[in-house]
Each structure stands twice: as C-alpha cells, then as structure tokens.
Amino acid sequence: MVSEAMVSEAETVNENEEKKLKFGLFLGCNITFNRPDVEQAMRKIFPALGVELDDLAGQSCCPTWGTMPSIDDVGWCAVAARNLCLGEEKGIDLMTACNTCYASLNEARHKMLKNPEIMNGVNEILAKIGKKYEGKAKCRHVAWVLYKDIGLEKIRESIKYTLDGLTIAVQPGCHFLWPSEVYPDKEKDPFNPVVLRELCEALGAEAPYYTKLIDCCGIGALRSTDPEKSFALAKDKLECIKEELDADLIVAGCSSCTIQFDDVQEKLRKEGKINFSIPVLHYVQLLAICMGFDPQQVAGVCVTPRDEIIKRILEGGKR
Amino acid sequence: MELAEEGVPPVINLTEVAEREKEEFEEKVSKLIIEFGAENLMACMQCGACASICPLARTGFEWYNKKLIKAILVGMREELLDDMTPWACVACNRCTEICPRNVTPFEVMLAMRRLMVEDFALPTLTIEGLRSLYEHGHAVYMTGREARKKVGLPEKPPTTDSDEKALQELKTILKNTKLAELGLIPMG
C-alpha cells in the first residue's frame, strides 16, 4: 500500500502553474457516436470561458465496465493509463462529460497509485508502446471544472439567456459521486449532492431537491442485461420528477443518463406508461444554449423533443 | 475394497467426507474471489447496507451484492455461474460508499464476473463489446456518422477511429493482457 501522501503528491499537473486553464477533451464512446451534440457543446463553451482544449489525439474507450474491468485489474488499468498518458505527456489533466469515463479512469488511477504491483504491471505493458504512466494526470469532470475552476460568477457573466421561472430536475448520476474515495473532486455529502443544482441555479433556474435525486438512471449493464428492469427504474424516477417538481427540464451531468432519460421517455410514452414529456439536456448543452450557441449544433440530437423548451429559453430569457 | 477385520467393510462417514469437501470448496471460491480483486471479502458481516441501496436489489435481480457475498461465503458456485446478475451491475458503487466494513461489494461483483469469464459464462453483448474495443478502440462503436455531421463535427473523431498508429498501440496493449490468454475474441 502506498500512503495517502503519495497519492496527493501525484495529485495534479495543472495546479502548480498559474497559466491558462487547459484540459485534454476526453470524449469516450457514447458522446462521440451517439450524442456528438454534447461534444460540440464542450467545444463551444470551454474556449469561450477561457479554457483551452486539447484533442488527445488517438484516445480510445476509457475502458468501460463490461470490457477490461471485467477481465482483470492490470488490463483495465493499462488501457486507462494509455489514455491518461495522452494528457500526462502534455502536462494536462483530462476532462470528460461522461460519468463512466470519469469513474473508470479515476478508479484505475486510484488502483495504480494504491498498488505498486498493478502500476508496475501496467508500465511493463506500456513500455511495449514506448509509454510510461507516472500517476500524475487524472480525469476531471466538466461539472467540477465549471464549478471550481471557472466558478459560478464567471458562468453567470457569460450567459446571454437566463432560465428565470424554469424548474430543473438535476441528475448528477452515480459515477459523479461514488466511490468518493477515488475522485479528484468530492461533494461534501456524496448522498446529498449540490454541485449540479448550484450550476443550474447560476443560470437563473430553480433546481430543488427531490426524493429520487440520487437514484440510478438504469442505463449501461442493467439496460443491456434486462431492458424491462432498466426502464422500470427510469420510470420510477421520471414519475417522481413529474410529481414532486413538475420540472420543465431534466439536466444531467452525465451523457449516459442524458441518453437514458431521453430514450426511455419516448418508449414509455409509446407504450402508454407515461403521459408526459420532459426535455433532457446535459448541463454543458444547457449552458451552451444560454451562452447563445446554435441549439442545432449543441443540442441537436434527441428523441424527446427539445424545441419548445429551447424556444422558451431563447424568447423568454434574454438578459 | 479393502476389508477390515472378519470381512467387514470399513465404515466411511459420508457426512465427514461431505464436510471436508465442502470446506475445501468454500475456500476455493472465496479464495478466487479475493484473488480477483475483492480483497476484503471476509470482512462482510451481512448487515445489508449494500442491498438497501442497490439498483439490482431494487429491480429484482436474484444475486444482488449482499446475497452474492453470502453465497460465495458458503461456497456456492454452479448456481452463481448460471445467473447473469453480475453482468447487470451498473458499477454505481453506492455499496462501496456505504459499506461500514470496507468490503467494496462492487469489487465482489466484478470478481464474480472475472470468475465467470474463465468459465465462458458471459453475455454475448460483452464479447461483442470486447471485440469492438479491440477492432475499433471503442466498446460502443457506430459506423453511421449522420449525427456528427448534423451538429457540424468532422465525421472522424480524434480517437483511435481516425488514428491507425494509436489503434495499433491499443491492440498491442490488449494482446499483452489476460484478455489474450482467455481467448475470448480473435486478436489477429
């Protein structure tokens, strides 16, 4: 076991230098192929907020749970470490809008820093492609970068449209929160998260607590193993959002949760299991719309219609 | 058969034999689960905190965290291999966060998958995901690029999808992992 001091020593590559914020944009699979509007939103908002993005050319899958993590630790960490190296070689951290990527990369890093056997095994493999992971680069979450590095004040100043009068149901997503031990940024109470709520409030909306706020959306392995159980879980949460908040909008911190609530609502509506429709956006998309970027580009891919809410934001919320 | 005095066969205490085999068996399953990453398995006191917040328990899967751990501790094996619950685990780690004994129940789920993989007891979709990771560098991969074009992005993302050298690097890595030893997917 390595002491915590070593972990914190290796903590960061960005914080030492007082220079312009720069991150490697880690895309993952679902954003790249399923929801590229989330990618486009990140490519618009961050440079506008003074953050430089690097493409991390040659990045791959994080790897997600059903792949290498289900085989063994060293293989999992080796694939993750190659991705982390792409940032480390440039002296920057990675940044993602996908909670699975956030968790897989940071859990892998945590395992490598904690267990020298795993780290050595990984670096033996990486040596075959001329790489070495030092444990410095980590993966940051877009919500935390916006909250902590950029700050609510700058976000408030950057928007052209406000969300006054709108109620948002936030969906932080599981891998934004747990296991808190492995993440570079942590909520004060990981079972009562506030970061995403405050980020939404900074845009002028209400983002109240509701009883199923931290519930799982049901995507991923659950949905691929048993879709009916997955949809039932999502339905419970959607009904809670409707009943307790009558929300105008669901805003997720995770691309997978965004996909799930967007897809599932349409399916449940067609089956007559729900009779409402609440548009779903990733936070980076909502911010991009509020900053005045083209909704077709930053929020143009969905199943549950977004047109009305976007119209309302653009018409009703001009500052 | 060896005969005891006066042609009477020795008494074999079947209960004892069964007990002994059971003990060996128990040790074997728990030991494997520990080897596969669930280092703190034995600390579980079956308090049920993990089950109380597990999405699998809530949606009615058979072998959710607490019950799976119990089954492993009593040495079950075949019954577990037939059930796909571990492959439904969303890896949310609520259980890890809440466990008062640092058992990391998620690591038990993951170790169970690793044990199942050795018996080829894994879903087809998982094999497809691994194959896709190896072939494209993406577990989720789509050839259609209409969505990327629609939002004004280049069809090719800056990933292994557009970078042959990077893809070869990833393949080299994967060929040097346990995945290659298992032979689950063609790795030419």
Coordinates of C-alpha atoms in Angstrom, one line a residue:
Chain A
M1 CA 0.0 0.0 0.0
V2 CA 1.1 3.5 -0.8
S3 CA 0.4 6.3 1.7
E4 CA -2.2 8.9 1.0
A5 CA 0.6 11.5 1.0
M6 CA 1.9 9.9 -2.2
V7 CA -1.5 10.0 -3.7
S8 CA -1.8 13.7 -3.0
E9 CA 1.7 14.4 -4.1
A10 CA 0.9 13.0 -7.5
E11 CA -2.4 14.8 -7.3
T12 CA -2.3 17.2 -10.2
V13 CA -0.4 18.5 -13.1
N14 CA -2.4 21.7 -13.6
E15 CA -2.5 23.3 -10.2
N16 CA 1.2 24.0 -9.9
E17 CA 1.3 26.6 -12.7
E18 CA -0.5 29.9 -12.8
K19 CA -1.3 29.6 -16.5
K20 CA -4.3 29.5 -18.7
L21 CA -6.6 26.5 -18.0
K22 CA -6.0 23.7 -20.4
F23 CA -7.6 20.2 -20.5
G24 CA -7.5 17.2 -22.7
L25 CA -11.0 16.7 -24.0
F26 CA -11.8 13.1 -23.3
L27 CA -14.8 12.0 -25.4
G28 CA -15.5 8.3 -24.7
C29 CA -17.7 6.3 -27.0
N30 CA -21.3 7.4 -26.3
I31 CA -20.6 11.1 -26.8
T32 CA -18.5 10.5 -29.9
F33 CA -21.0 8.4 -31.7
N34 CA -24.4 8.7 -30.0
R35 CA -24.5 12.3 -28.7
P36 CA -22.0 14.4 -30.6
D37 CA -24.0 17.5 -29.7
V38 CA -22.6 17.1 -26.2
E39 CA -19.1 17.1 -27.8
Q40 CA -19.9 20.2 -29.8
A41 CA -21.3 21.9 -26.7
M42 CA -18.0 21.3 -24.9
R43 CA -16.0 22.6 -27.9
K44 CA -18.1 25.8 -27.8
I45 CA -18.4 26.6 -24.1
F46 CA -14.9 26.0 -22.8
P47 CA -12.9 28.1 -25.2
A48 CA -15.5 30.9 -24.7
L49 CA -14.8 30.6 -21.0
G50 CA -11.1 30.8 -21.5
V51 CA -10.3 27.2 -21.3
E52 CA -8.0 25.7 -23.9
L53 CA -8.9 22.2 -25.2
D54 CA -6.5 19.6 -26.5
D55 CA -8.0 16.8 -28.6
L56 CA -5.9 14.0 -27.0
A57 CA -5.4 12.5 -30.5
G58 CA -5.6 8.8 -30.5
Q59 CA -7.7 8.4 -27.4
S60 CA -9.8 5.3 -27.0
C61 CA -12.6 3.9 -24.9
C62 CA -11.9 4.6 -21.2
P63 CA -12.4 1.3 -20.9
T64 CA -16.0 0.8 -19.8
W65 CA -17.1 -1.7 -17.2
G66 CA -18.2 -4.6 -19.4
T67 CA -14.8 -4.7 -21.1
M68 CA -11.4 -4.8 -19.5
P69 CA -12.6 -4.1 -15.9
S70 CA -14.5 -7.4 -16.1
I71 CA -11.3 -9.3 -17.1
D72 CA -8.6 -8.1 -14.6
D73 CA -7.2 -5.0 -12.9
V74 CA -3.9 -4.8 -14.8
G75 CA -5.6 -4.9 -18.3
W76 CA -8.2 -2.4 -17.2
C77 CA -5.5 0.0 -15.8
A78 CA -3.3 -0.4 -18.8
V79 CA -6.0 0.8 -21.3
A80 CA -6.9 3.6 -18.9
A81 CA -3.3 4.6 -18.4
R82 CA -2.7 4.9 -22.1
N83 CA -5.5 7.4 -22.2
L84 CA -4.2 9.2 -19.1
C85 CA -0.7 9.3 -20.7
L86 CA -2.0 11.3 -23.6
G87 CA -2.7 14.1 -21.1
E88 CA 0.3 13.5 -18.9
E89 CA 2.7 13.8 -21.8
K90 CA 1.4 17.3 -22.4
G91 CA 1.3 18.2 -18.7
I92 CA -2.5 18.5 -18.6
D93 CA -5.4 16.7 -17.0
L94 CA -8.2 15.1 -18.9
M95 CA -11.8 16.3 -18.8
T96 CA -15.0 14.4 -19.5
A97 CA -18.8 14.8 -19.7
C98 CA -19.3 11.1 -19.4
N99 CA -19.6 9.7 -15.8
T100 CA -18.5 6.2 -16.9
C101 CA -15.2 7.6 -18.3
Y102 CA -14.8 9.7 -15.2
A103 CA -15.2 6.7 -13.0
S104 CA -13.2 4.1 -15.0
L105 CA -10.2 6.4 -15.5
N106 CA -10.1 7.6 -11.9
E107 CA -10.8 4.2 -10.3
A108 CA -8.0 2.8 -12.5
R109 CA -5.7 5.7 -11.4
H110 CA -6.6 5.1 -7.7
K111 CA -5.8 1.3 -8.1
M112 CA -2.4 2.1 -9.7
L113 CA -1.4 4.7 -7.1
K114 CA -2.5 2.4 -4.2
N115 CA -1.0 -0.8 -5.5
P116 CA 2.6 -0.8 -6.9
E117 CA 2.1 -4.3 -8.3
I118 CA -0.7 -3.0 -10.6
M119 CA 1.3 0.1 -11.5
N120 CA 4.4 -2.0 -12.4
G121 CA 2.3 -4.5 -14.4
V122 CA 0.8 -1.6 -16.3
N123 CA 4.1 0.1 -17.0
E124 CA 5.6 -3.2 -18.3
I125 CA 2.8 -3.3 -20.8
L126 CA 3.0 0.4 -21.7
A127 CA 6.8 0.0 -22.3
K128 CA 5.9 -2.1 -25.3
I129 CA 4.4 1.0 -26.9
G130 CA 7.0 3.4 -25.5
K131 CA 4.9 4.9 -22.8
K132 CA 5.0 5.2 -19.1
Y133 CA 2.3 6.4 -16.7
E134 CA 3.5 8.4 -13.6
G135 CA 0.2 8.7 -11.9
K136 CA 0.1 12.5 -12.4
A137 CA -2.6 13.1 -15.0
K138 CA -6.1 12.4 -13.8
C139 CA -9.6 12.9 -15.3
R140 CA -11.7 15.9 -14.2
H141 CA -15.5 16.1 -14.6
V142 CA -16.8 19.0 -16.7
A143 CA -19.3 19.9 -13.9
W144 CA -16.4 20.3 -11.4
V145 CA -14.3 22.2 -13.8
L146 CA -17.2 24.6 -14.3
Y147 CA -17.9 24.8 -10.6
K148 CA -14.5 25.0 -9.2
D149 CA -12.0 26.2 -11.8
I150 CA -14.3 28.6 -13.7
G151 CA -16.7 29.4 -11.0
L152 CA -20.4 30.3 -10.7
E153 CA -19.7 34.0 -11.0
K154 CA -18.0 33.7 -14.4
I155 CA -20.8 31.4 -15.6
R156 CA -23.4 34.0 -14.6
E157 CA -21.5 36.7 -16.5
S158 CA -21.1 34.5 -19.6
I159 CA -24.7 33.8 -20.4
K160 CA -27.0 35.7 -22.8
Y161 CA -30.2 34.0 -21.8
T162 CA -31.4 33.2 -18.3
L163 CA -33.7 30.5 -17.1
D164 CA -35.8 32.6 -14.7
G165 CA -39.0 30.8 -13.9
L166 CA -37.9 27.4 -15.0
T167 CA -37.7 24.4 -12.7
I168 CA -35.0 21.8 -13.3
A169 CA -34.7 18.3 -12.0
V170 CA -31.0 17.5 -11.8
Q171 CA -29.5 14.1 -12.4
P172 CA -25.9 14.1 -11.2
G173 CA -25.5 10.4 -12.0
C174 CA -23.9 7.6 -10.0
H175 CA -20.3 8.0 -11.1
F176 CA -20.2 11.7 -10.3
L177 CA -20.5 10.6 -6.6
W178 CA -19.3 7.1 -5.7
P179 CA -16.9 5.8 -4.7
S180 CA -16.0 9.3 -3.5
E181 CA -12.5 7.9 -2.4
V182 CA -11.3 7.7 -6.0
Y183 CA -12.4 11.1 -7.3
P184 CA -10.3 14.2 -7.6
D185 CA -13.3 16.4 -6.5
K186 CA -15.9 15.4 -3.9
E187 CA -19.3 16.6 -2.8
K188 CA -19.4 17.4 1.0
D189 CA -22.1 14.8 1.3
P190 CA -21.9 12.2 -1.5
F191 CA -25.5 11.2 -0.8
N192 CA -26.8 14.8 -1.0
P193 CA -25.0 16.4 -4.0
V194 CA -25.4 20.1 -4.6
V195 CA -22.9 21.0 -7.3
L196 CA -25.2 20.4 -10.3
R197 CA -28.1 22.1 -8.5
E198 CA -25.9 25.2 -7.9
L199 CA -24.7 25.2 -11.5
C200 CA -28.3 25.2 -12.7
E201 CA -29.2 28.0 -10.2
A202 CA -26.4 30.0 -11.6
L203 CA -28.3 30.1 -14.9
G204 CA -31.4 31.5 -13.1
A205 CA -33.4 28.3 -12.8
E206 CA -34.8 26.6 -9.7
A207 CA -33.1 23.2 -9.1
P208 CA -34.8 21.8 -6.0
Y209 CA -34.1 18.7 -4.1
Y210 CA -36.4 15.7 -4.8
T211 CA -36.6 12.3 -3.2
K212 CA -35.1 10.3 -6.0
L213 CA -32.4 12.9 -6.9
I214 CA -29.6 10.4 -6.5
D215 CA -31.3 7.4 -8.0
C216 CA -29.7 5.5 -10.9
C217 CA -31.0 6.1 -14.4
G218 CA -30.7 2.4 -15.2
I219 CA -28.6 2.5 -18.3
G220 CA -25.4 0.5 -19.0
A221 CA -25.1 -3.1 -17.9
L222 CA -28.6 -3.1 -16.4
R223 CA -30.2 -2.0 -19.6
S224 CA -28.2 -4.4 -21.8
T225 CA -28.9 -7.3 -19.4
D226 CA -32.6 -6.7 -18.7
P227 CA -34.2 -3.7 -20.6
E228 CA -37.6 -4.1 -18.8
K229 CA -36.0 -3.7 -15.3
S230 CA -33.9 -0.8 -16.6
F231 CA -37.0 1.0 -18.0
A232 CA -38.9 0.4 -14.7
L233 CA -36.2 2.0 -12.7
A234 CA -36.1 5.0 -15.1
K235 CA -39.9 5.3 -15.0
D236 CA -39.9 5.5 -11.1
K237 CA -37.5 8.4 -11.3
L238 CA -39.3 10.2 -14.1
E239 CA -42.6 9.9 -12.2
C240 CA -41.0 11.3 -9.1
I241 CA -39.6 14.2 -11.1
K242 CA -43.1 14.9 -12.5
E243 CA -45.0 14.5 -9.3
E244 CA -42.6 16.3 -6.9
L245 CA -41.2 19.1 -9.1
D246 CA -43.3 19.2 -12.3
A247 CA -40.0 20.0 -13.8
D248 CA -39.6 21.9 -17.1
L249 CA -36.4 20.2 -17.8
I250 CA -34.1 17.4 -16.7
V251 CA -30.5 18.3 -16.6
A252 CA -27.8 15.6 -16.3
G253 CA -24.1 15.7 -15.5
C254 CA -23.6 12.5 -17.5
S255 CA -24.0 11.7 -21.2
S256 CA -25.3 8.2 -20.4
C257 CA -28.1 9.5 -18.1
T258 CA -29.0 12.0 -20.7
I259 CA -29.4 9.2 -23.3
Q260 CA -31.4 7.0 -20.9
F261 CA -34.0 9.6 -19.9
D262 CA -34.3 10.9 -23.4
D263 CA -34.7 7.5 -25.0
V264 CA -36.8 5.9 -22.3
Q265 CA -39.5 8.6 -22.1
E266 CA -40.3 8.2 -25.7
K267 CA -40.5 4.4 -25.3
L268 CA -42.7 4.7 -22.2
R269 CA -45.0 7.2 -23.9
K270 CA -45.5 5.0 -26.9
E271 CA -46.4 2.1 -24.6
G272 CA -48.9 4.3 -22.7
K273 CA -47.0 4.0 -19.5
I274 CA -46.4 7.7 -19.0
N275 CA -48.3 10.7 -20.4
F276 CA -45.8 13.5 -20.0
S277 CA -42.7 14.6 -21.8
I278 CA -39.8 16.4 -20.1
P279 CA -36.9 17.5 -22.3
V280 CA -33.5 16.2 -21.2
L281 CA -30.2 18.0 -21.7
H282 CA -26.6 17.5 -20.5
Y283 CA -25.5 20.5 -18.4
V284 CA -22.9 21.5 -21.0
Q285 CA -25.7 21.7 -23.6
L286 CA -27.9 23.9 -21.4
L287 CA -25.0 26.2 -20.7
A288 CA -24.1 26.3 -24.4
I289 CA -27.7 27.3 -25.2
C290 CA -27.7 30.0 -22.5
M291 CA -24.4 31.3 -23.9
G292 CA -26.0 31.8 -27.3
F293 CA -24.6 28.9 -29.3
D294 CA -26.6 27.4 -32.1
P295 CA -29.0 24.9 -30.5
Q296 CA -28.9 22.7 -33.6
Q297 CA -25.2 22.2 -33.0
V298 CA -25.1 22.0 -29.2
A299 CA -28.4 20.2 -28.6
G300 CA -29.5 18.8 -32.0
V301 CA -29.6 15.1 -31.2
C302 CA -32.6 13.8 -29.2
V303 CA -35.7 11.6 -29.1
T304 CA -37.8 13.5 -26.6
P305 CA -38.5 16.9 -28.2
R306 CA -36.5 19.9 -27.0
D307 CA -37.8 22.5 -29.4
E308 CA -40.3 24.1 -27.1
I309 CA -38.0 24.5 -24.1
I310 CA -35.3 25.9 -26.3
K311 CA -37.7 28.3 -27.9
R312 CA -38.9 29.4 -24.4
I313 CA -35.3 29.9 -23.3
L314 CA -34.4 32.0 -26.4
E315 CA -37.6 34.0 -26.4
G316 CA -38.3 34.4 -22.7
G317 CA -34.9 34.6 -21.1
K318 CA -33.0 37.3 -22.9
R319 CA -30.9 39.3 -20.4
Chain B
M1 CA -12.4 -52.8 -1.5
E2 CA -10.1 -53.2 1.5
L3 CA -11.7 -55.3 4.1
A4 CA -11.5 -54.7 7.8
E5 CA -11.4 -57.5 10.3
E6 CA -13.5 -60.5 9.6
G7 CA -14.6 -59.3 6.2
V8 CA -16.5 -56.2 7.4
P9 CA -16.0 -53.2 5.2
P10 CA -14.7 -50.1 6.9
V11 CA -17.3 -47.5 7.8
I12 CA -17.0 -44.4 5.6
N13 CA -18.5 -41.4 7.3
L14 CA -20.1 -39.7 4.4
T15 CA -21.0 -36.7 6.5
E16 CA -17.4 -36.1 7.3
V17 CA -16.3 -36.5 3.7
A18 CA -19.0 -34.1 2.6
E19 CA -18.0 -31.6 5.3
R20 CA -14.3 -31.8 4.2
E21 CA -15.1 -31.4 0.6
K22 CA -17.4 -28.5 1.4
E23 CA -14.7 -26.8 3.4
E24 CA -12.2 -27.2 0.5
F25 CA -14.7 -26.0 -2.0
E26 CA -15.7 -22.9 0.1
E27 CA -12.1 -22.0 0.5
K28 CA -11.6 -22.3 -3.3
V29 CA -14.5 -20.0 -4.3
S30 CA -13.8 -17.3 -1.7
K31 CA -10.1 -17.5 -2.4
L32 CA -10.7 -16.9 -6.1
I33 CA -13.0 -14.0 -5.5
I34 CA -10.3 -12.5 -3.2
E35 CA -7.6 -13.1 -5.8
F36 CA -9.8 -11.5 -8.5
G37 CA -9.8 -8.2 -6.6
A38 CA -12.3 -8.4 -3.6
E39 CA -9.6 -8.3 -1.0
N40 CA -11.9 -7.5 1.9
L41 CA -14.5 -10.2 1.2
M42 CA -14.1 -11.9 4.6
A43 CA -14.9 -8.7 6.5
C44 CA -18.6 -8.9 5.4
M45 CA -21.0 -9.2 8.3
Q46 CA -24.1 -9.4 6.1
C47 CA -25.5 -6.1 7.6
G48 CA -27.4 -5.5 4.3
A49 CA -26.5 -1.8 3.9
C50 CA -25.3 -2.5 0.4
A51 CA -28.5 -4.3 -0.6
S52 CA -30.6 -1.4 0.8
I53 CA -29.4 0.9 -1.9
C54 CA -28.5 -1.5 -4.7
P55 CA -30.3 -0.8 -8.0
L56 CA -30.1 -4.6 -8.8
A57 CA -31.8 -5.5 -5.5
R58 CA -34.5 -2.9 -6.1
T59 CA -35.3 -4.1 -9.6
G60 CA -35.5 -7.8 -8.6
F61 CA -32.2 -9.4 -9.7
E62 CA -31.5 -12.7 -8.0
W63 CA -27.9 -12.4 -6.8
Y64 CA -27.5 -8.7 -5.7
N65 CA -24.5 -7.7 -3.7
K66 CA -25.3 -9.0 -0.1
K67 CA -26.9 -12.2 -1.3
L68 CA -24.0 -12.9 -3.7
I69 CA -21.5 -12.4 -1.0
K70 CA -23.4 -14.8 1.3
A71 CA -23.5 -17.4 -1.5
I72 CA -19.7 -17.0 -2.1
L73 CA -19.0 -17.3 1.6
V74 CA -21.0 -20.6 1.9
G75 CA -19.2 -21.9 -1.2
M76 CA -21.9 -21.9 -3.9
R77 CA -20.6 -21.9 -7.4
E78 CA -22.7 -23.6 -10.1
E79 CA -25.8 -21.8 -9.2
L80 CA -24.0 -18.5 -9.5
L81 CA -22.4 -19.3 -12.9
D82 CA -25.9 -19.8 -14.3
D83 CA -27.1 -16.3 -13.3
M84 CA -26.3 -13.1 -15.2
T85 CA -26.9 -10.7 -12.2
P86 CA -23.2 -9.7 -12.0
W87 CA -23.3 -8.6 -15.7
A88 CA -26.3 -6.3 -14.9
C89 CA -24.4 -4.4 -12.2
V90 CA -24.2 -0.8 -13.2
A91 CA -20.9 -0.3 -11.2
C92 CA -22.6 2.6 -9.4
N93 CA -20.6 1.9 -6.2
R94 CA -23.3 3.0 -3.8
C95 CA -22.4 -0.2 -2.0
T96 CA -18.7 0.7 -1.8
E97 CA -19.6 4.1 -0.4
I98 CA -21.9 2.9 2.3
C99 CA -20.3 -0.4 3.4
P100 CA -19.2 0.0 7.1
R101 CA -16.7 -2.8 6.8
N102 CA -14.8 -1.7 3.6
V103 CA -15.9 -4.9 1.8
T104 CA -16.2 -3.0 -1.5
P105 CA -19.1 -5.1 -2.6
F106 CA -18.7 -3.8 -6.2
E107 CA -15.3 -5.4 -6.3
V108 CA -17.0 -8.7 -5.4
M109 CA -19.4 -8.3 -8.3
L110 CA -16.5 -7.6 -10.6
A111 CA -14.5 -10.5 -9.2
M112 CA -17.6 -12.7 -9.9
R113 CA -17.6 -11.5 -13.5
R114 CA -13.9 -12.4 -13.7
L115 CA -14.5 -15.9 -12.3
M116 CA -17.4 -16.3 -14.8
V117 CA -15.3 -15.2 -17.7
E118 CA -12.9 -18.1 -17.0
D119 CA -15.9 -20.4 -17.5
F120 CA -17.0 -18.5 -20.6
A121 CA -20.2 -17.6 -18.6
L122 CA -20.6 -14.2 -20.1
P123 CA -23.2 -12.4 -22.2
T124 CA -22.8 -12.2 -26.0
L125 CA -23.0 -8.5 -25.7
T126 CA -20.0 -8.4 -23.5
I127 CA -18.0 -10.4 -26.0
E128 CA -19.2 -8.0 -28.7
G129 CA -18.0 -5.1 -26.6
L130 CA -14.6 -6.6 -26.2
R131 CA -14.3 -7.3 -29.9
S132 CA -15.3 -3.8 -30.7
L133 CA -12.8 -2.4 -28.2
Y134 CA -10.1 -4.4 -29.9
E135 CA -11.2 -3.7 -33.5
H136 CA -12.0 0.0 -33.2
G137 CA -10.8 1.2 -29.8
H138 CA -14.4 1.8 -28.8
A139 CA -16.6 -0.6 -26.9
V140 CA -19.6 1.4 -28.3
Y141 CA -19.0 1.9 -32.0
M142 CA -21.2 3.1 -34.8
T143 CA -20.4 3.3 -38.5
G144 CA -23.1 5.9 -39.2
R145 CA -21.9 9.5 -38.8
E146 CA -25.1 11.4 -39.6
A147 CA -25.3 12.8 -36.1
R148 CA -21.7 14.1 -36.1
K149 CA -22.3 15.7 -39.5
K150 CA -25.6 17.2 -38.3
V151 CA -24.0 19.0 -35.4
G152 CA -21.1 20.3 -37.5
L153 CA -18.4 18.0 -36.4
P154 CA -15.9 16.1 -38.6
E155 CA -17.2 12.6 -39.4
K156 CA -14.0 11.1 -37.9
P157 CA -13.5 11.8 -34.2
P158 CA -9.9 12.4 -33.0
T159 CA -9.8 8.9 -31.5
T160 CA -8.4 5.5 -32.4
D161 CA -11.1 5.7 -35.1
S162 CA -9.0 8.1 -37.1
D163 CA -5.5 7.2 -35.9
E164 CA -4.1 3.8 -37.1
K165 CA -1.0 4.1 -35.0
A166 CA -3.0 4.7 -31.8
L167 CA -5.2 1.7 -32.6
Q168 CA -2.2 -0.5 -33.1
E169 CA -0.9 0.7 -29.7
L170 CA -4.1 -0.2 -28.1
K171 CA -4.1 -3.6 -29.8
T172 CA -0.5 -4.2 -28.5
I173 CA -1.7 -3.4 -25.0
L174 CA -4.7 -5.7 -25.2
K175 CA -2.5 -8.5 -26.6
N176 CA -0.4 -8.3 -23.5
T177 CA -3.3 -8.6 -21.1
K178 CA -5.2 -11.5 -19.6
L179 CA -7.8 -11.0 -22.4
A180 CA -5.4 -12.6 -24.9
E181 CA -4.8 -15.5 -22.5
L182 CA -8.5 -16.2 -22.2
G183 CA -9.0 -16.3 -26.0
L184 CA -12.5 -14.8 -25.8
I185 CA -12.1 -12.8 -29.1
P186 CA -10.0 -13.2 -32.2
M187 CA -6.9 -10.9 -31.7
G188 CA -5.1 -11.1 -35.0

